[in-house]
CSV table of C-alpha atoms in Angstrom, one decimal:
chain,number,residue,atom,x,y,z
A,1,UNK,CA,-35.3,-63.5,24.3
A,2,UNK,CA,-37.4,-60.7,26.0
A,3,UNK,CA,-34.7,-60.3,28.7
A,4,UNK,CA,-35.8,-58.0,31.4
A,5,UNK,CA,-33.9,-55.1,32.9
A,6,UNK,CA,-34.6,-51.8,34.8
A,7,UNK,CA,-33.8,-48.3,33.8
A,8,UNK,CA,-31.3,-48.1,36.7
A,9,UNK,CA,-32.3,-46.9,40.1
A,10,UNK,CA,-34.3,-48.5,42.9
A,11,UNK,CA,-35.4,-46.8,46.2
A,12,UNK,CA,-32.8,-46.8,48.9
A,13,UNK,CA,-33.6,-48.6,52.2
A,14,UNK,CA,-34.5,-46.4,55.1
A,15,UNK,CA,-31.4,-47.4,57.0
A,16,UNK,CA,-29.2,-46.0,54.2
A,17,UNK,CA,-30.8,-42.7,53.3
A,18,UNK,CA,-34.0,-40.6,53.4
A,19,UNK,CA,-36.9,-42.2,51.6
A,20,UNK,CA,-39.1,-40.9,48.8
A,21,UNK,CA,-36.7,-38.1,47.8
A,22,UNK,CA,-34.8,-37.4,44.6
A,23,UNK,CA,-31.8,-35.9,46.5
A,24,UNK,CA,-31.9,-37.8,49.8
A,25,UNK,CA,-29.4,-37.2,52.7
A,26,UNK,CA,-27.4,-40.2,53.9
A,27,UNK,CA,-27.9,-41.7,57.4
A,28,UNK,CA,-24.2,-42.6,57.9
A,29,UNK,CA,-20.8,-41.1,57.0
A,30,UNK,CA,-17.3,-42.2,56.3
A,31,UNK,CA,-16.5,-46.0,56.3
A,32,UNK,CA,-19.9,-46.8,57.8
A,33,UNK,CA,-21.5,-45.2,54.8
A,34,UNK,CA,-19.3,-47.1,52.4
A,35,UNK,CA,-20.3,-50.4,54.1
A,36,UNK,CA,-24.0,-49.4,54.0
A,37,UNK,CA,-23.8,-48.6,50.3
A,38,UNK,CA,-22.2,-52.0,49.6
A,39,UNK,CA,-24.9,-53.8,51.7
A,40,UNK,CA,-27.7,-51.9,49.9
A,41,UNK,CA,-26.1,-52.7,46.5
A,42,UNK,CA,-26.1,-56.4,47.3
A,43,UNK,CA,-29.7,-56.3,48.5
A,44,UNK,CA,-30.8,-54.5,45.3
A,45,UNK,CA,-29.2,-57.2,43.2
A,46,UNK,CA,-30.8,-60.0,45.2
A,47,UNK,CA,-34.2,-58.3,44.9
A,48,UNK,CA,-33.9,-58.0,41.2
A,49,UNK,CA,-32.8,-61.6,40.8
A,50,UNK,CA,-35.7,-62.8,43.0
A,51,UNK,CA,-38.1,-60.9,40.8
A,52,UNK,CA,-36.8,-62.5,37.6
A,53,UNK,CA,-34.9,-59.6,36.2
A,54,UNK,CA,-32.3,-60.9,33.7
A,55,UNK,CA,-30.0,-57.9,33.4
A,56,UNK,CA,-29.5,-56.4,36.8
A,57,UNK,CA,-28.1,-53.1,38.0
A,58,UNK,CA,-26.5,-51.9,41.2
A,59,UNK,CA,-29.8,-50.0,41.8
A,60,UNK,CA,-27.7,-46.7,42.1
A,61,UNK,CA,-27.6,-47.4,45.8
A,62,UNK,CA,-24.2,-45.7,46.3
A,63,UNK,CA,-25.3,-42.4,44.6
A,64,UNK,CA,-27.3,-39.6,46.2
A,65,UNK,CA,-28.5,-38.5,42.7
A,66,UNK,CA,-28.0,-40.0,39.2
A,67,UNK,CA,-26.1,-37.0,38.0
A,68,UNK,CA,-24.4,-35.6,41.1
A,69,UNK,CA,-23.2,-39.1,42.1
A,70,UNK,CA,-20.8,-38.9,39.2
A,71,UNK,CA,-19.9,-35.3,39.7
A,72,UNK,CA,-18.6,-35.8,43.3
A,73,UNK,CA,-15.3,-37.3,42.1
A,74,UNK,CA,-14.5,-34.5,39.6
A,75,UNK,CA,-12.0,-31.7,40.2
A,76,UNK,CA,-13.0,-28.3,39.0
A,77,UNK,CA,-16.5,-28.4,40.5
A,78,UNK,CA,-17.5,-26.4,43.6
A,79,UNK,CA,-20.0,-28.2,45.8
A,80,UNK,CA,-19.6,-25.8,48.7
A,81,UNK,CA,-21.4,-22.9,47.0
A,82,UNK,CA,-24.3,-24.3,45.1
A,83,UNK,CA,-26.7,-22.1,43.1
A,84,UNK,CA,-30.3,-22.5,42.1
A,85,UNK,CA,-31.0,-23.2,38.5
A,86,UNK,CA,-33.9,-24.3,36.3
A,87,UNK,CA,-33.6,-28.0,35.3
A,88,UNK,CA,-35.0,-29.4,32.0
A,89,UNK,CA,-35.9,-26.0,30.6
A,90,UNK,CA,-37.1,-24.7,33.9
A,91,UNK,CA,-39.4,-27.6,34.6
A,92,UNK,CA,-38.2,-27.4,38.2
A,93,UNK,CA,-35.6,-25.7,40.3
A,94,UNK,CA,-32.6,-27.4,42.0
A,95,UNK,CA,-29.5,-26.4,44.0
A,96,UNK,CA,-26.6,-27.5,41.9
A,97,UNK,CA,-22.8,-27.3,42.1
A,98,UNK,CA,-20.8,-24.9,39.9
A,99,UNK,CA,-18.0,-25.7,37.3
A,100,UNK,CA,-15.2,-23.2,38.4
A,101,UNK,CA,-12.2,-24.7,36.6
A,102,UNK,CA,-10.8,-27.3,34.2
A,103,UNK,CA,-12.5,-30.7,34.8
A,104,UNK,CA,-10.5,-33.7,35.8
A,105,UNK,CA,-11.3,-37.0,37.4
A,106,UNK,CA,-9.7,-37.3,40.8
A,107,UNK,CA,-9.8,-41.1,40.5
A,108,UNK,CA,-12.3,-43.8,40.0
A,109,UNK,CA,-15.9,-42.8,40.5
A,110,UNK,CA,-17.9,-46.1,40.8
A,111,UNK,CA,-15.3,-48.7,41.3
A,112,UNK,CA,-16.5,-49.8,44.7
A,113,UNK,CA,-20.1,-50.5,43.8
A,114,UNK,CA,-19.4,-51.8,40.4
A,115,UNK,CA,-16.9,-54.4,41.6
A,116,UNK,CA,-19.0,-55.3,44.5
A,117,UNK,CA,-22.0,-55.9,42.2
A,118,UNK,CA,-20.0,-57.9,39.8
A,119,UNK,CA,-18.7,-60.1,42.5
A,120,UNK,CA,-22.2,-61.0,43.7
A,121,UNK,CA,-24.1,-61.8,40.6
A,122,UNK,CA,-23.6,-64.2,37.7
A,123,UNK,CA,-26.3,-62.4,35.7
A,124,UNK,CA,-25.6,-59.7,33.1
A,125,UNK,CA,-24.8,-56.5,34.9
A,126,UNK,CA,-25.8,-53.0,33.6
A,127,UNK,CA,-24.3,-49.8,35.0
A,128,UNK,CA,-25.7,-46.4,34.4
A,129,UNK,CA,-24.0,-43.0,34.0
A,130,UNK,CA,-25.5,-39.6,33.3
A,131,UNK,CA,-25.3,-38.5,29.7
A,132,UNK,CA,-23.2,-35.4,28.8
A,133,UNK,CA,-26.2,-33.2,27.8
A,134,UNK,CA,-28.1,-34.1,30.9
A,135,UNK,CA,-25.1,-33.3,33.1
A,136,UNK,CA,-24.8,-29.8,31.4
A,137,UNK,CA,-28.5,-29.3,32.2
A,138,UNK,CA,-28.0,-30.2,35.9
A,139,UNK,CA,-25.0,-28.0,36.8
A,140,UNK,CA,-24.0,-24.4,36.7
A,141,UNK,CA,-20.9,-23.2,34.8
A,142,UNK,CA,-18.6,-20.2,35.3
A,143,UNK,CA,-15.5,-21.6,33.6
A,144,UNK,CA,-16.2,-23.0,30.1
A,145,UNK,CA,-18.8,-20.5,29.0
A,146,UNK,CA,-20.2,-22.8,26.3
A,147,UNK,CA,-22.5,-25.8,26.9
A,148,UNK,CA,-21.1,-27.8,23.9
A,149,UNK,CA,-17.5,-27.4,25.1
A,150,UNK,CA,-18.6,-28.3,28.6
A,151,UNK,CA,-20.5,-31.3,27.4
A,152,UNK,CA,-17.5,-32.6,25.5
A,153,UNK,CA,-15.3,-32.2,28.6
A,154,UNK,CA,-17.8,-34.3,30.6
A,155,UNK,CA,-18.0,-36.8,27.8
A,156,UNK,CA,-14.2,-37.3,28.0
A,157,UNK,CA,-14.5,-38.0,31.8
A,158,UNK,CA,-17.5,-40.3,31.3
A,159,UNK,CA,-15.4,-42.2,28.7
A,160,UNK,CA,-12.6,-42.7,31.2
A,161,UNK,CA,-15.0,-44.1,33.8
A,162,UNK,CA,-16.9,-46.2,31.3
A,163,UNK,CA,-13.7,-47.9,30.1
A,164,UNK,CA,-12.8,-48.7,33.7
A,165,UNK,CA,-16.3,-50.0,34.3
A,166,UNK,CA,-15.9,-52.3,31.3
A,167,UNK,CA,-12.7,-53.6,32.7
A,168,UNK,CA,-14.5,-54.2,36.0
A,169,UNK,CA,-16.7,-56.7,34.1
A,170,UNK,CA,-19.8,-54.6,33.4
A,171,UNK,CA,-21.8,-56.0,30.4
A,172,UNK,CA,-23.9,-53.0,29.6
A,173,UNK,CA,-23.1,-49.3,30.1
A,174,UNK,CA,-26.1,-47.0,29.8
A,175,UNK,CA,-26.1,-43.2,29.6
A,176,UNK,CA,-29.1,-41.4,31.0
A,177,UNK,CA,-30.3,-38.5,28.8
A,178,UNK,CA,-33.7,-37.2,29.8
A,179,UNK,CA,-32.5,-33.9,28.4
A,180,UNK,CA,-32.9,-35.5,24.9
A,181,UNK,CA,-36.6,-35.1,25.4
A,182,UNK,CA,-36.3,-31.4,26.1
A,183,UNK,CA,-33.7,-30.0,23.8
A,184,UNK,CA,-34.5,-32.1,20.7
A,185,UNK,CA,-32.7,-29.8,18.2
A,186,UNK,CA,-29.5,-30.1,20.2
A,187,UNK,CA,-29.6,-33.9,20.0
A,188,UNK,CA,-28.8,-34.0,16.3
A,189,UNK,CA,-26.4,-31.1,16.3
A,190,UNK,CA,-24.2,-32.1,19.2
A,191,UNK,CA,-25.9,-34.5,21.7
A,192,UNK,CA,-25.2,-37.6,19.6
A,193,UNK,CA,-21.6,-36.5,19.1
A,194,UNK,CA,-21.1,-36.1,22.8
A,195,UNK,CA,-22.5,-39.7,23.4
A,196,UNK,CA,-20.1,-41.0,20.7
A,197,UNK,CA,-17.3,-39.4,22.6
A,198,UNK,CA,-18.5,-41.0,25.8
A,199,UNK,CA,-18.6,-44.5,24.3
A,200,UNK,CA,-15.3,-44.3,22.4
A,201,UNK,CA,-13.4,-47.5,22.6
A,202,UNK,CA,-16.1,-49.5,24.4
A,203,UNK,CA,-16.7,-53.1,23.3
A,204,UNK,CA,-19.5,-53.8,25.8
A,205,UNK,CA,-23.1,-53.1,25.0
A,206,UNK,CA,-24.0,-49.4,25.1
A,207,UNK,CA,-27.4,-47.9,25.8
A,208,UNK,CA,-29.0,-44.5,26.1
A,209,UNK,CA,-32.0,-43.9,28.3
A,210,UNK,CA,-34.5,-41.3,27.2
A,211,UNK,CA,-37.7,-40.8,29.2
A,212,UNK,CA,-40.2,-38.3,30.5
A,213,UNK,CA,-38.6,-38.2,34.0
A,214,UNK,CA,-39.0,-39.6,37.5
A,215,UNK,CA,-42.4,-39.9,39.0
A,216,UNK,CA,-42.1,-36.5,40.8
A,217,UNK,CA,-44.8,-33.8,40.7
A,218,UNK,CA,-42.8,-31.5,38.4
A,219,UNK,CA,-42.6,-34.2,35.7
A,220,UNK,CA,-46.2,-35.4,36.2
A,221,UNK,CA,-47.4,-31.8,35.8
A,222,UNK,CA,-45.2,-31.3,32.7
A,223,UNK,CA,-46.7,-34.3,31.0
A,224,UNK,CA,-50.2,-32.8,31.3
A,225,UNK,CA,-49.0,-30.0,29.0
A,226,UNK,CA,-47.8,-32.2,26.2
A,227,UNK,CA,-51.2,-32.9,24.6
A,228,UNK,CA,-52.8,-36.0,23.4
A,229,UNK,CA,-49.6,-37.5,21.8
A,230,UNK,CA,-46.1,-37.1,23.1
A,231,UNK,CA,-44.0,-36.9,20.0
A,232,UNK,CA,-40.6,-35.8,21.3
A,233,UNK,CA,-39.2,-39.2,20.3
A,234,UNK,CA,-40.1,-38.5,16.7
A,235,UNK,CA,-37.3,-35.9,16.5
A,236,UNK,CA,-34.6,-37.9,18.3
A,237,UNK,CA,-35.1,-41.5,17.2
A,238,UNK,CA,-33.9,-41.1,13.6
A,239,UNK,CA,-30.6,-39.6,14.8
A,240,UNK,CA,-30.3,-42.4,17.4
A,241,UNK,CA,-31.0,-45.0,14.7
A,242,UNK,CA,-28.0,-43.7,12.8
A,243,UNK,CA,-25.8,-43.6,15.9
A,244,UNK,CA,-23.3,-46.1,17.2
A,245,UNK,CA,-25.4,-46.7,20.4
A,246,UNK,CA,-26.6,-50.3,20.6
A,247,UNK,CA,-29.7,-49.8,22.7
A,248,UNK,CA,-32.4,-47.2,23.4
A,249,UNK,CA,-34.4,-47.2,26.6
A,250,UNK,CA,-37.8,-45.5,26.3
A,251,UNK,CA,-41.0,-44.7,28.0
A,252,UNK,CA,-44.1,-46.6,26.9
A,253,UNK,CA,-46.4,-47.9,29.7
A,254,UNK,CA,-49.3,-45.5,30.6
A,255,UNK,CA,-47.7,-42.9,28.4
A,256,UNK,CA,-49.1,-41.0,25.4
A,257,UNK,CA,-46.1,-41.9,23.2
A,258,UNK,CA,-47.4,-43.3,19.8
A,259,UNK,CA,-46.0,-46.9,19.8
A,260,UNK,CA,-45.4,-46.6,16.0
A,261,UNK,CA,-42.5,-44.2,16.8
A,262,UNK,CA,-40.5,-47.3,17.9
A,263,UNK,CA,-40.3,-48.2,14.2
A,264,UNK,CA,-37.9,-45.2,13.8
A,265,UNK,CA,-35.3,-47.2,15.8
A,266,UNK,CA,-34.8,-50.0,13.2
A,267,UNK,CA,-31.6,-51.8,13.9
A,268,UNK,CA,-31.4,-50.9,17.6
A,269,UNK,CA,-32.4,-52.9,20.7
A,270,UNK,CA,-35.3,-51.3,22.4
A,271,UNK,CA,-35.5,-51.3,26.2
A,272,UNK,CA,-39.3,-51.0,26.4
A,273,UNK,CA,-40.8,-49.2,29.4
A,274,UNK,CA,-43.5,-51.6,30.5
A,275,UNK,CA,-43.6,-50.3,34.1
A,276,UNK,CA,-45.0,-46.9,35.0
A,277,UNK,CA,-42.9,-45.1,37.6
A,278,UNK,CA,-45.2,-42.2,37.9
A,279,UNK,CA,-48.0,-44.2,39.5
A,280,UNK,CA,-48.3,-46.3,42.6
A,281,UNK,CA,-50.6,-48.8,40.9
A,282,UNK,CA,-48.9,-52.2,40.6
A,283,UNK,CA,-49.1,-53.5,37.1
A,284,UNK,CA,-50.3,-57.1,36.5
A,285,UNK,CA,-48.4,-59.7,34.5
A,286,UNK,CA,-51.2,-59.3,31.9
A,287,UNK,CA,-50.6,-55.5,31.7
A,288,UNK,CA,-46.9,-56.1,31.1
A,289,UNK,CA,-47.5,-58.8,28.5
A,290,UNK,CA,-50.0,-56.6,26.7
A,291,UNK,CA,-47.5,-53.7,26.4
A,292,UNK,CA,-44.8,-56.1,25.1
A,293,UNK,CA,-47.3,-57.4,22.5
A,294,UNK,CA,-48.2,-53.9,21.4
A,295,UNK,CA,-44.5,-53.1,20.7
A,296,UNK,CA,-44.0,-56.2,18.6
A,297,UNK,CA,-45.8,-54.6,15.7
A,298,UNK,CA,-42.8,-52.3,15.4
A,299,UNK,CA,-39.9,-54.1,17.0
A,300,UNK,CA,-38.9,-57.8,16.5
A,301,UNK,CA,-39.0,-59.8,19.8
A,302,UNK,CA,-35.3,-60.5,19.6
A,303,UNK,CA,-34.6,-56.8,20.0
A,304,UNK,CA,-37.1,-56.1,22.8
A,305,UNK,CA,-36.0,-55.9,26.4
A,306,UNK,CA,-38.9,-55.2,28.9
A,307,UNK,CA,-37.8,-52.5,31.3
A,308,UNK,CA,-39.1,-49.8,33.6
A,309,UNK,CA,-40.1,-46.4,32.1
A,310,UNK,CA,-37.5,-44.6,34.3
A,311,UNK,CA,-35.6,-45.0,37.5
A,312,UNK,CA,-37.6,-45.7,40.7
A,313,UNK,CA,-35.4,-43.9,43.2
A,314,UNK,CA,-38.1,-41.6,44.6
A,315,UNK,CA,-40.8,-44.3,44.9
A,316,UNK,CA,-42.0,-46.1,47.9
A,317,UNK,CA,-39.8,-49.1,48.3
A,318,UNK,CA,-42.6,-51.7,48.7
A,319,UNK,CA,-44.3,-50.5,45.5
A,320,UNK,CA,-41.1,-50.5,43.5
A,321,UNK,CA,-40.3,-54.1,44.5
A,322,UNK,CA,-43.9,-55.2,43.6
A,323,UNK,CA,-43.4,-53.6,40.2
A,324,UNK,CA,-40.2,-55.5,39.8
A,325,UNK,CA,-42.1,-58.7,40.3
A,326,UNK,CA,-44.8,-57.7,37.8
A,327,UNK,CA,-42.0,-57.0,35.3
A,328,UNK,CA,-40.5,-60.4,35.7
A,329,UNK,CA,-43.9,-62.2,35.6
A,330,UNK,CA,-45.2,-60.2,32.7
A,331,UNK,CA,-42.2,-60.9,30.5
A,332,UNK,CA,-42.4,-64.6,31.4
A,333,UNK,CA,-46.1,-64.6,30.4
A,334,UNK,CA,-45.2,-63.0,27.1
A,335,UNK,CA,-42.5,-65.6,26.4
A,336,UNK,CA,-44.9,-68.4,27.1
A,337,UNK,CA,-47.4,-66.9,24.6
A,338,UNK,CA,-44.7,-66.7,22.0
A,339,UNK,CA,-43.4,-70.2,22.8
A,340,UNK,CA,-39.9,-68.7,23.5
């Protein structure tokens, strides 16, 4: 009970890629890069295990970006002529590839790192994929001309890869949907349907991650505009409670999300964000245990999974690793207090 996990990403080591960047450049190429990605994946797993994380991930070490890492193996996308677009309702600008033709997977996307991770841990293994709505919000389109049609096309490709990941031995497949906290009306009208299309036929545990973004300036600045209570979850959680998704990963620590909103997720596992990724302050075990305790008024302990608020890819690596230790120690403290 109170099994720990992380949202997905960890910072990349300096020998693999640029540090403290959301879209870092690699330091190797070709087969040398493939080997370095595998080495970094193994290291990320070991660091999580040492910190007491129960459900580990590959740390997204083999991906430049959580969305674009998936897009790189898809035909019909032009990476050579990127355009600038507004991301998350113009919260920040990014150079993104363009959909120019029918979408089709050119082969497996994450086979290398998934199988490598599975071969090197006996713990439960989670693998993250970008959600359909978030992909649509992180790419330009000159072919489909309709975001719902485009999202469903991506959902079909995500489903192909997710089924293959399940066959690789992945225990939990999580779809990252920060866009669910921006386009709340679309979540109920087509976002959940796209997720259902992406998880079709899966028998492993499925999750969706909905947060307020990485700890980058654009996201931190946006949070200051949201008022004394962040109530985006109030619109999306009821629809998710009715969905076929097993788990919902959410932001809690050092956030202005009313904890009572977790009560809207009755029947779902809650991946509780107990680690703030927008601050360099290292949480104490007591901090983590206190956040867990506050959630228990709304979620039974058997459905709580202490987690990070979001991915830690842009963070300083030493700080991220210290936060992993705090996560493991805080959950252990909470278990002791509950005699679990």
